[in-house]
PDB file of C-alpha atoms in Angstrom:
ATOM      1  CA  MET A 130      40.034   6.597   1.016  1.00  0.00           C
ATOM      2  CA  ARG A 131      41.434   4.936  -2.059  1.00  0.00           C
ATOM      3  CA  LEU A 132      39.877   1.795  -3.458  1.00  0.00           C
ATOM      4  CA  THR A 133      41.912  -1.153  -4.601  1.00  0.00           C
ATOM      5  CA  LYS A 134      41.667  -2.396  -8.151  1.00  0.00           C
ATOM      6  CA  GLY A 135      39.600  -5.361  -7.056  1.00  0.00           C
ATOM      7  CA  GLU A 136      37.156  -3.109  -5.176  1.00  0.00           C
ATOM      8  CA  LYS A 137      36.763  -0.859  -8.223  1.00  0.00           C
ATOM      9  CA  VAL A 138      36.022  -3.878 -10.423  1.00  0.00           C
ATOM     10  CA  PHE A 139      33.500  -5.160  -7.888  1.00  0.00           C
ATOM     11  CA  GLN A 140      31.755  -1.783  -7.666  1.00  0.00           C
ATOM     12  CA  GLY A 141      31.650  -1.560 -11.453  1.00  0.00           C
ATOM     13  CA  PHE A 142      30.098  -5.020 -11.613  1.00  0.00           C
ATOM     14  CA  LEU A 143      27.455  -4.003  -9.040  1.00  0.00           C
ATOM     15  CA  LEU A 144      26.719  -0.819 -11.004  1.00  0.00           C
ATOM     16  CA  VAL A 145      26.110  -2.851 -14.170  1.00  0.00           C
ATOM     17  CA  ILE A 146      23.805  -5.272 -12.348  1.00  0.00           C
ATOM     18  CA  ILE A 147      21.828  -2.456 -10.701  1.00  0.00           C
ATOM     19  CA  THR A 148      21.496  -0.633 -14.030  1.00  0.00           C
ATOM     20  CA  MET A 149      20.175  -3.772 -15.708  1.00  0.00           C
ATOM     21  CA  LEU A 150      17.669  -4.334 -12.900  1.00  0.00           C
ATOM     22  CA  CYS A 151      16.482  -0.729 -13.180  1.00  0.00           C
ATOM     23  CA  ILE A 152      15.954  -1.119 -16.925  1.00  0.00           C
ATOM     24  CA  ILE A 153      14.063  -4.380 -16.415  1.00  0.00           C
ATOM     25  CA  MET A 154      11.738  -2.754 -13.867  1.00  0.00           C
ATOM     26  CA  VAL A 155      11.273   0.591 -15.635  1.00  0.00           C
ATOM     27  CA  TYR A 156      10.641  -0.763 -19.143  1.00  0.00           C
ATOM     28  CA  PRO A 157       7.148  -2.255 -18.448  1.00  0.00           C
ATOM     29  CA  PHE A 158       6.095   1.074 -16.946  1.00  0.00           C
ATOM     30  CA  LEU A 159       7.340   3.008 -19.991  1.00  0.00           C
ATOM     31  CA  HIS A 160       5.768   0.477 -22.345  1.00  0.00           C
ATOM     32  CA  VAL A 161       2.299   0.795 -20.790  1.00  0.00           C
ATOM     33  CA  LEU A 162       2.590   4.594 -20.624  1.00  0.00           C
ATOM     34  CA  SER A 163       3.612   4.724 -24.276  1.00  0.00           C
ATOM     35  CA  ILE A 164       0.703   2.511 -25.346  1.00  0.00           C
ATOM     36  CA  SER A 165      -1.774   4.664 -23.410  1.00  0.00           C
ATOM     37  CA  LEU A 166      -0.588   7.792 -25.237  1.00  0.00           C
ATOM     38  CA  SER A 167      -0.278   6.256 -28.712  1.00  0.00           C
ATOM     39  CA  THR A 168      -2.582   6.170 -31.701  1.00  0.00           C
ATOM     40  CA  PRO A 169      -4.371   2.871 -32.478  1.00  0.00           C
ATOM     41  CA  ALA A 170      -1.931   2.078 -35.290  1.00  0.00           C
ATOM     42  CA  GLU A 171       1.059   2.743 -33.057  1.00  0.00           C
ATOM     43  CA  ALA A 172      -0.448   0.758 -30.182  1.00  0.00           C
ATOM     44  CA  LEU A 173      -0.831  -2.301 -32.422  1.00  0.00           C
ATOM     45  CA  ARG A 174       2.749  -2.075 -33.658  1.00  0.00           C
ATOM     46  CA  PRO A 175       4.784  -5.028 -32.355  1.00  0.00           C
ATOM     47  CA  GLY A 176       8.121  -4.472 -30.686  1.00  0.00           C
ATOM     48  CA  ILE A 177       9.497  -2.169 -28.023  1.00  0.00           C
ATOM     49  CA  HIS A 178       7.491   0.922 -27.008  1.00  0.00           C
ATOM     50  CA  LEU A 179       9.576   3.405 -25.029  1.00  0.00           C
ATOM     51  CA  TYR A 180       7.777   6.558 -26.085  1.00  0.00           C
ATOM     52  CA  PRO A 181       4.773   7.335 -28.305  1.00  0.00           C
ATOM     53  CA  LYS A 182       5.803   8.344 -31.809  1.00  0.00           C
ATOM     54  CA  GLU A 183       2.375   9.873 -32.362  1.00  0.00           C
ATOM     55  CA  ILE A 184       0.633  11.142 -29.253  1.00  0.00           C
ATOM     56  CA  SER A 185      -3.073  10.507 -28.875  1.00  0.00           C
ATOM     57  CA  LEU A 186      -5.204  11.253 -25.803  1.00  0.00           C
ATOM     58  CA  PHE A 187      -8.250   9.274 -26.969  1.00  0.00           C
ATOM     59  CA  ALA A 188      -7.727   6.513 -24.381  1.00  0.00           C
ATOM     60  CA  TRP A 189      -7.161   8.922 -21.495  1.00  0.00           C
ATOM     61  CA  GLU A 190     -10.183  11.011 -22.455  1.00  0.00           C
ATOM     62  CA  ARG A 191     -12.258   7.844 -22.536  1.00  0.00           C
ATOM     63  CA  VAL A 192     -11.018   6.718 -19.122  1.00  0.00           C
ATOM     64  CA  LEU A 193     -11.344  10.106 -17.423  1.00  0.00           C
ATOM     65  CA  SER A 194     -14.866  10.589 -18.752  1.00  0.00           C
ATOM     66  CA  THR A 195     -16.164   7.276 -17.360  1.00  0.00           C
ATOM     67  CA  ASP A 196     -18.181   7.674 -14.167  1.00  0.00           C
ATOM     68  CA  SER A 197     -17.617   4.114 -12.962  1.00  0.00           C
ATOM     69  CA  ILE A 198     -13.847   4.631 -12.923  1.00  0.00           C
ATOM     70  CA  TRP A 199     -14.082   7.819 -10.862  1.00  0.00           C
ATOM     71  CA  ARG A 200     -16.522   6.113  -8.504  1.00  0.00           C
ATOM     72  CA  ALA A 201     -14.142   3.195  -8.024  1.00  0.00           C
ATOM     73  CA  PHE A 202     -11.266   5.655  -7.621  1.00  0.00           C
ATOM     74  CA  GLY A 203     -13.123   7.432  -4.801  1.00  0.00           C
ATOM     75  CA  ILE A 204     -13.847   4.141  -3.040  1.00  0.00           C
ATOM     76  CA  THR A 205     -10.190   3.134  -3.328  1.00  0.00           C
ATOM     77  CA  VAL A 206      -8.949   6.478  -2.011  1.00  0.00           C
ATOM     78  CA  PHE A 207     -11.382   6.274   0.924  1.00  0.00           C
ATOM     79  CA  ARG A 208     -10.260   2.737   1.661  1.00  0.00           C
ATOM     80  CA  THR A 209      -6.573   3.590   1.464  1.00  0.00           C
ATOM     81  CA  VAL A 210      -6.647   6.795   3.515  1.00  0.00           C
ATOM     82  CA  VAL A 211      -9.129   5.767   6.222  1.00  0.00           C
ATOM     83  CA  GLY A 212      -7.874   2.180   6.392  1.00  0.00           C
ATOM     84  CA  THR A 213      -4.236   3.256   6.759  1.00  0.00           C
ATOM     85  CA  LEU A 214      -4.961   5.849   9.455  1.00  0.00           C
ATOM     86  CA  LEU A 215      -7.162   3.519  11.491  1.00  0.00           C
ATOM     87  CA  SER A 216      -4.644   0.690  11.160  1.00  0.00           C
ATOM     88  CA  LEU A 217      -1.837   2.878  12.504  1.00  0.00           C
ATOM     89  CA  VAL A 218      -4.018   3.999  15.422  1.00  0.00           C
ATOM     90  CA  PHE A 219      -5.107   0.511  16.438  1.00  0.00           C
ATOM     91  CA  MET A 220      -1.682  -1.066  15.877  1.00  0.00           C
ATOM     92  CA  SER A 221      -0.074   1.634  18.032  1.00  0.00           C
ATOM     93  CA  MET A 222      -2.642   1.081  20.771  1.00  0.00           C
ATOM     94  CA  ALA A 223      -1.912  -2.663  20.703  1.00  0.00           C
ATOM     95  CA  ALA A 224       1.867  -2.422  20.323  1.00  0.00           C
ATOM     96  CA  TYR A 225       2.474   0.070  23.133  1.00  0.00           C
ATOM     97  CA  PRO A 226       1.197  -2.021  26.082  1.00  0.00           C
ATOM     98  CA  LEU A 227       2.833  -5.147  24.629  1.00  0.00           C
ATOM     99  CA  SER A 228       6.158  -3.316  24.590  1.00  0.00           C
ATOM    100  CA  ARG A 229       6.030  -2.492  28.317  1.00  0.00           C
ATOM    101  CA  LYS A 230       7.607  -5.035  30.660  1.00  0.00           C
ATOM    102  CA  TYR A 231       5.210  -4.201  33.479  1.00  0.00           C
ATOM    103  CA  LEU A 232       2.183  -5.491  31.505  1.00  0.00           C
ATOM    104  CA  PRO A 233       0.929  -8.647  33.294  1.00  0.00           C
ATOM    105  CA  HIS A 234       1.131 -11.823  31.170  1.00  0.00           C
ATOM    106  CA  ARG A 235       2.734  -9.890  28.327  1.00  0.00           C
ATOM    107  CA  GLY A 236       4.362 -13.025  26.883  1.00  0.00           C
ATOM    108  CA  PHE A 237       1.042 -14.878  26.747  1.00  0.00           C
ATOM    109  CA  TYR A 238      -0.718 -12.018  24.951  1.00  0.00           C
ATOM    110  CA  THR A 239       2.132 -11.674  22.476  1.00  0.00           C
ATOM    111  CA  MET A 240       2.184 -15.389  21.679  1.00  0.00           C
ATOM    112  CA  PHE A 241      -1.619 -15.459  21.389  1.00  0.00           C
ATOM    113  CA  ILE A 242      -1.444 -12.681  18.796  1.00  0.00           C
ATOM    114  CA  ILE A 243       1.480 -14.205  16.889  1.00  0.00           C
ATOM    115  CA  ILE A 244      -0.448 -17.481  16.459  1.00  0.00           C
ATOM    116  CA  THR A 245      -2.885 -15.644  14.180  1.00  0.00           C
ATOM    117  CA  MET A 246      -0.026 -15.184  11.680  1.00  0.00           C
ATOM    118  CA  PHE A 247       0.122 -18.928  11.072  1.00  0.00           C
ATOM    119  CA  PHE A 248      -3.449 -20.135  11.553  1.00  0.00           C
ATOM    120  CA  SER A 249      -6.769 -18.804  10.293  1.00  0.00           C
ATOM    121  CA  GLY A 250     -10.332 -20.008  10.036  1.00  0.00           C
ATOM    122  CA  GLY A 251     -10.228 -20.346   6.259  1.00  0.00           C
ATOM    123  CA  LEU A 252     -12.068 -18.638   3.441  1.00  0.00           C
ATOM    124  CA  ILE A 253     -15.600 -20.000   4.021  1.00  0.00           C
ATOM    125  CA  PRO A 254     -15.699 -19.370   7.798  1.00  0.00           C
ATOM    126  CA  THR A 255     -14.307 -15.897   7.185  1.00  0.00           C
ATOM    127  CA  TYR A 256     -17.026 -15.182   4.630  1.00  0.00           C
ATOM    128  CA  LEU A 257     -19.719 -16.423   7.022  1.00  0.00           C
ATOM    129  CA  LEU A 258     -18.287 -14.224   9.768  1.00  0.00           C
ATOM    130  CA  ILE A 259     -18.264 -11.174   7.498  1.00  0.00           C
ATOM    131  CA  LYS A 260     -21.857 -11.914   6.493  1.00  0.00           C
ATOM    132  CA  SER A 261     -23.001 -12.332  10.092  1.00  0.00           C
ATOM    133  CA  LEU A 262     -21.428  -8.965  10.953  1.00  0.00           C
ATOM    134  CA  GLY A 263     -23.476  -7.303   8.210  1.00  0.00           C
ATOM    135  CA  LEU A 264     -20.454  -6.124   6.258  1.00  0.00           C
ATOM    136  CA  ILE A 265     -21.482  -7.555   2.887  1.00  0.00           C
ATOM    137  CA  ASN A 266     -21.876  -4.688   0.387  1.00  0.00           C
ATOM    138  CA  SER A 267     -20.498  -2.230   2.932  1.00  0.00           C
ATOM    139  CA  VAL A 268     -17.361  -0.185   2.248  1.00  0.00           C
ATOM    140  CA  TRP A 269     -16.233  -0.980   5.802  1.00  0.00           C
ATOM    141  CA  VAL A 270     -15.613  -4.557   4.725  1.00  0.00           C
ATOM    142  CA  TYR A 271     -12.454  -3.194   3.100  1.00  0.00           C
ATOM    143  CA  ILE A 272     -11.174  -1.793   6.395  1.00  0.00           C
ATOM    144  CA  ILE A 273     -12.439  -3.605   9.500  1.00  0.00           C
ATOM    145  CA  PRO A 274     -11.394  -7.252   8.783  1.00  0.00           C
ATOM    146  CA  GLY A 275      -7.769  -6.272   8.140  1.00  0.00           C
ATOM    147  CA  LEU A 276      -7.578  -3.399  10.591  1.00  0.00           C
ATOM    148  CA  VAL A 277      -4.565  -4.828  12.454  1.00  0.00           C
ATOM    149  CA  SER A 278      -1.708  -6.604  10.714  1.00  0.00           C
ATOM    150  CA  THR A 279       0.033  -8.903  13.177  1.00  0.00           C
ATOM    151  CA  PHE A 280       3.356  -8.671  11.364  1.00  0.00           C
ATOM    152  CA  SER A 281       3.302  -4.861  11.288  1.00  0.00           C
ATOM    153  CA  MET A 282       2.135  -4.674  14.893  1.00  0.00           C
ATOM    154  CA  ILE A 283       5.036  -6.842  16.046  1.00  0.00           C
ATOM    155  CA  ILE A 284       7.480  -4.606  14.155  1.00  0.00           C
ATOM    156  CA  LEU A 285       5.945  -1.570  15.845  1.00  0.00           C
ATOM    157  CA  ARG A 286       6.102  -3.295  19.239  1.00  0.00           C
ATOM    158  CA  ASN A 287       9.782  -4.074  18.809  1.00  0.00           C
ATOM    159  CA  PHE A 288      10.473  -0.456  17.879  1.00  0.00           C
ATOM    160  CA  PHE A 289       8.605   0.781  20.957  1.00  0.00           C
ATOM    161  CA  MET A 290      10.708  -1.550  23.117  1.00  0.00           C
ATOM    162  CA  GLY A 291      13.836   0.246  21.886  1.00  0.00           C
ATOM    163  CA  ILE A 292      12.652   3.640  23.139  1.00  0.00           C
ATOM    164  CA  PRO A 293      14.369   4.425  26.468  1.00  0.00           C
ATOM    165  CA  ASN A 294      12.181   3.873  29.518  1.00  0.00           C
ATOM    166  CA  GLU A 295      13.614   7.040  31.053  1.00  0.00           C
ATOM    167  CA  LEU A 296      11.449   9.123  28.734  1.00  0.00           C
ATOM    168  CA  GLU A 297       8.305   7.408  29.971  1.00  0.00           C
ATOM    169  CA  ASP A 298       9.394   7.609  33.623  1.00  0.00           C
ATOM    170  CA  SER A 299      10.111  11.321  33.275  1.00  0.00           C
ATOM    171  CA  ALA A 300       6.681  11.927  31.749  1.00  0.00           C
ATOM    172  CA  LYS A 301       4.957   9.984  34.535  1.00  0.00           C
ATOM    173  CA  ILE A 302       6.748  12.091  37.151  1.00  0.00           C
ATOM    174  CA  ASP A 303       5.257  15.143  35.440  1.00  0.00           C
ATOM    175  CA  GLY A 304       1.793  13.587  35.732  1.00  0.00           C
ATOM    176  CA  ALA A 305       1.287  12.219  32.207  1.00  0.00           C
ATOM    177  CA  ASN A 306      -0.908   9.131  31.792  1.00  0.00           C
ATOM    178  CA  ASP A 307      -0.314   6.273  29.338  1.00  0.00           C
ATOM    179  CA  ILE A 308      -2.429   7.778  26.564  1.00  0.00           C
ATOM    180  CA  ARG A 309      -0.608  11.099  26.733  1.00  0.00           C
ATOM    181  CA  ILE A 310       2.760   9.315  26.778  1.00  0.00           C
ATOM    182  CA  LEU A 311       1.786   7.334  23.696  1.00  0.00           C
ATOM    183  CA  VAL A 312       0.473  10.322  21.758  1.00  0.00           C
ATOM    184  CA  GLN A 313       3.022  12.969  22.731  1.00  0.00           C
ATOM    185  CA  ILE A 314       6.213  10.937  23.241  1.00  0.00           C
ATOM    186  CA  ILE A 315       6.121   7.451  21.735  1.00  0.00           C
ATOM    187  CA  VAL A 316       4.360   8.271  18.448  1.00  0.00           C
ATOM    188  CA  PRO A 317       6.541  11.312  17.545  1.00  0.00           C
ATOM    189  CA  LEU A 318       9.701   9.289  18.219  1.00  0.00           C
ATOM    190  CA  SER A 319       8.340   6.473  16.052  1.00  0.00           C
ATOM    191  CA  ALA A 320       7.826   8.537  12.900  1.00  0.00           C
ATOM    192  CA  PRO A 321      10.220   6.423  10.744  1.00  0.00           C
ATOM    193  CA  VAL A 322       8.604   3.076  11.530  1.00  0.00           C
ATOM    194  CA  LEU A 323       5.089   4.534  11.368  1.00  0.00           C
ATOM    195  CA  ALA A 324       5.833   6.034   7.953  1.00  0.00           C
ATOM    196  CA  THR A 325       7.159   2.686   6.736  1.00  0.00           C
ATOM    197  CA  LEU A 326       4.118   0.799   8.042  1.00  0.00           C
ATOM    198  CA  ALA A 327       1.841   3.469   6.579  1.00  0.00           C
ATOM    199  CA  LEU A 328       3.395   2.916   3.163  1.00  0.00           C
ATOM    200  CA  TRP A 329       3.058  -0.870   3.454  1.00  0.00           C
ATOM    201  CA  THR A 330      -0.557  -0.605   4.581  1.00  0.00           C
ATOM    202  CA  ALA A 331      -1.486   1.978   1.950  1.00  0.00           C
ATOM    203  CA  VAL A 332       0.029  -0.102  -0.862  1.00  0.00           C
ATOM    204  CA  ALA A 333      -1.788  -3.203   0.399  1.00  0.00           C
ATOM    205  CA  HIS A 334      -5.115  -1.345   0.489  1.00  0.00           C
ATOM    206  CA  TRP A 335      -4.574   0.267  -2.904  1.00  0.00           C
ATOM    207  CA  ASN A 336      -3.652  -2.992  -4.642  1.00  0.00           C
ATOM    208  CA  SER A 337      -6.266  -5.186  -2.962  1.00  0.00           C
ATOM    209  CA  TRP A 338      -9.052  -6.602  -5.130  1.00  0.00           C
ATOM    210  CA  PHE A 339      -9.823 -10.090  -3.778  1.00  0.00           C
ATOM    211  CA  ASP A 340     -11.913  -8.928  -0.822  1.00  0.00           C
ATOM    212  CA  ALA A 341     -13.916  -6.651  -3.130  1.00  0.00           C
ATOM    213  CA  MET A 342     -14.632  -9.605  -5.399  1.00  0.00           C
ATOM    214  CA  LEU A 343     -15.726 -11.769  -2.448  1.00  0.00           C
ATOM    215  CA  TYR A 344     -17.783  -9.388  -0.358  1.00  0.00           C
ATOM    216  CA  MET A 345     -18.990  -6.664  -2.703  1.00  0.00           C
ATOM    217  CA  GLN A 346     -22.024  -7.444  -4.866  1.00  0.00           C
ATOM    218  CA  ASP A 347     -22.855  -3.791  -5.506  1.00  0.00           C
ATOM    219  CA  ASN A 348     -20.928  -2.649  -8.589  1.00  0.00           C
ATOM    220  CA  THR A 349     -21.104   0.963  -7.426  1.00  0.00           C
ATOM    221  CA  LYS A 350     -18.864   0.131  -4.442  1.00  0.00           C
ATOM    222  CA  ILE A 351     -16.117  -1.919  -6.065  1.00  0.00           C
ATOM    223  CA  THR A 352     -12.501  -0.794  -5.913  1.00  0.00           C
ATOM    224  CA  LEU A 353     -10.344   0.446  -8.757  1.00  0.00           C
ATOM    225  CA  GLN A 354      -8.213  -2.702  -8.768  1.00  0.00           C
ATOM    226  CA  LEU A 355     -11.250  -4.957  -9.200  1.00  0.00           C
ATOM    227  CA  LEU A 356     -12.406  -2.744 -12.050  1.00  0.00           C
ATOM    228  CA  LEU A 357      -8.971  -3.099 -13.618  1.00  0.00           C
ATOM    229  CA  ARG A 358      -9.086  -6.874 -13.165  1.00  0.00           C
ATOM    230  CA  ARG A 359     -12.447  -7.050 -14.916  1.00  0.00           C
ATOM    231  CA  LEU A 360     -11.019  -5.042 -17.762  1.00  0.00           C
ATOM    232  CA  VAL A 361      -7.965  -7.247 -18.226  1.00  0.00           C
ATOM    233  CA  ILE A 362      -9.648 -10.625 -17.712  1.00  0.00           C
ATOM    234  CA  ALA A 363     -13.113  -9.905 -19.122  1.00  0.00           C
ATOM    235  CA  ASN A 364     -11.510  -8.136 -22.106  1.00  0.00           C
ATOM    236  CA  MET A 365     -13.887  -5.178 -22.061  1.00  0.00           C
ATOM    237  CA  GLY A 366     -16.898  -7.415 -21.652  1.00  0.00           C
ATOM    238  CA  ASP A 367     -18.037  -6.043 -18.321  1.00  0.00           C
ATOM    239  CA  PRO A 368     -20.858  -3.449 -18.454  1.00  0.00           C
ATOM    240  CA  MET A 369     -18.928  -1.245 -16.030  1.00  0.00           C
ATOM    241  CA  MET A 370     -16.071  -0.962 -18.512  1.00  0.00           C
ATOM    242  CA  PRO A 371     -15.721   1.868 -21.020  1.00  0.00           C
ATOM    243  CA  VAL A 372     -16.425   0.487 -24.482  1.00  0.00           C
ATOM    244  CA  PRO A 373     -13.774   1.518 -27.047  1.00  0.00           C
ATOM    245  CA  THR A 374     -14.877   3.572 -30.009  1.00  0.00           C
ATOM    246  CA  GLU A 375     -13.827   3.030 -33.613  1.00  0.00           C
ATOM    247  CA  GLU A 376     -10.893   5.388 -33.067  1.00  0.00           C
ATOM    248  CA  GLU A 377      -9.576   3.382 -30.135  1.00  0.00           C
ATOM    249  CA  ASP A 378      -7.938   0.029 -29.604  1.00  0.00           C
ATOM    250  CA  PRO A 379      -8.803  -1.956 -26.439  1.00  0.00           C
ATOM    251  CA  ALA A 380      -5.098  -2.125 -25.552  1.00  0.00           C
ATOM    252  CA  MET A 381      -4.976   1.660 -25.368  1.00  0.00           C
ATOM    253  CA  VAL A 382      -7.845   1.819 -22.874  1.00  0.00           C
ATOM    254  CA  LYS A 383      -6.357  -0.994 -20.810  1.00  0.00           C
ATOM    255  CA  ALA A 384      -2.995   0.767 -20.690  1.00  0.00           C
ATOM    256  CA  ALA A 385      -4.607   4.082 -19.725  1.00  0.00           C
ATOM    257  CA  ILE A 386      -6.526   2.487 -16.838  1.00  0.00           C
ATOM    258  CA  ILE A 387      -3.400   0.666 -15.658  1.00  0.00           C
ATOM    259  CA  MET A 388      -1.499   3.956 -15.564  1.00  0.00           C
ATOM    260  CA  PHE A 389      -4.441   5.716 -13.919  1.00  0.00           C
ATOM    261  CA  THR A 390      -4.398   3.011 -11.238  1.00  0.00           C
ATOM    262  CA  ALA A 391      -0.641   2.970 -10.652  1.00  0.00           C
ATOM    263  CA  LEU A 392       0.294   6.662 -10.686  1.00  0.00           C
ATOM    264  CA  PRO A 393      -1.391   7.783  -7.408  1.00  0.00           C
ATOM    265  CA  ILE A 394       0.370   5.225  -5.217  1.00  0.00           C
ATOM    266  CA  LEU A 395       3.685   5.907  -6.975  1.00  0.00           C
ATOM    267  CA  ALA A 396       3.290   9.598  -6.179  1.00  0.00           C
ATOM    268  CA  VAL A 397       2.993   8.895  -2.435  1.00  0.00           C
ATOM    269  CA  TYR A 398       6.379   7.221  -2.029  1.00  0.00           C
ATOM    270  CA  PRO A 399       8.638  10.313  -2.370  1.00  0.00           C
ATOM    271  CA  PHE A 400       6.814  12.010   0.508  1.00  0.00           C
ATOM    272  CA  LEU A 401       7.483   9.059   2.861  1.00  0.00           C
ATOM    273  CA  GLN A 402      10.999   8.196   1.726  1.00  0.00           C
ATOM    274  CA  ARG A 403      12.682  10.788   3.920  1.00  0.00           C
ATOM    275  CA  PHE A 404      11.360   9.108   7.064  1.00  0.00           C
ATOM    276  CA  PHE A 405      13.183   5.872   6.271  1.00  0.00           C
ATOM    277  CA  VAL A 406      16.608   7.318   7.084  1.00  0.00           C
ATOM    278  CA  LYS A 407      15.755  10.054   9.545  1.00  0.00           C
ATOM    279  CA  GLY A 408      17.207   9.335  12.966  1.00  0.00           C
ATOM    280  CA  VAL A 409      14.724  10.982  15.294  1.00  0.00           C
ATOM    281  CA  MET A 410      16.069   9.094  18.302  1.00  0.00           C
ATOM    282  CA  VAL A 411      19.435  10.860  18.095  1.00  0.00           C
ATOM    283  CA  GLY A 412      19.602  13.423  20.851  1.00  0.00           C
ATOM    284  CA  SER A 413      16.371  12.343  22.577  1.00  0.00           C
ATOM    285  CA  LEU A 414      18.382  11.676  25.737  1.00  0.00           C
ATOM    286  CA  LYS A 415      21.025  13.893  27.265  1.00  0.00           C
ATOM    287  CA  GLY A 416      23.816  12.834  29.501  1.00  0.00           C
TER     288      GLY A 416
END
């Protein structure tokens, strides 16, 4: 199919815009990475940093040898992995019955849940509730309060509603109960939306720091993002922070921790990307 001259010009214009946006988004990443691998003199040099002219691993050695960072990293990984898995399980268990037309008062339950998207008790009542549940200074405070996202659950419910009822009816004829239908039929057919929600939930858990600041008084149980915040805002003044030596510049250590914090979640995306376009529903019904 041949493109007209106007279409070629339009596509060229879009290509230029997309290229500029890519440069704008990639440059900060390259800048921080370059600073983390530079010598102190190079890190203090003003201007654009696309790559380190003189490579130095002082900052990375300092970061990787700090126990508090690895401890916070472990807490964050636990929160992200366990929180994401439990969220998918509970959201699936809530979305499946709400997607079935034979559920009594389904509209009332759905509206009751949607209301929570617009109204909440507020920060102080939430804190008092968390305290009364005994979750202060517990790692489960990172997972239980936000176990179910209403927005994500509604998306999952709408996807379940699009799955043909004939599959469920056929399974019931063969003697399958609702739990088996959900686990063996609905969930496998919902891999794309579950992968998308898993990515959203994992990124939210990995980047979260506010709940750790509110509910966690034990510095041995804080998350990596809160540790990073203390570094950037407190300017190395927090006792949990690695103190730079004479060979280091604080900017180098900050950049190294930023990269250490960002790289794991960036590495997860390529493994989930293929689910975004995979059409698992194609061919699920014959005839």
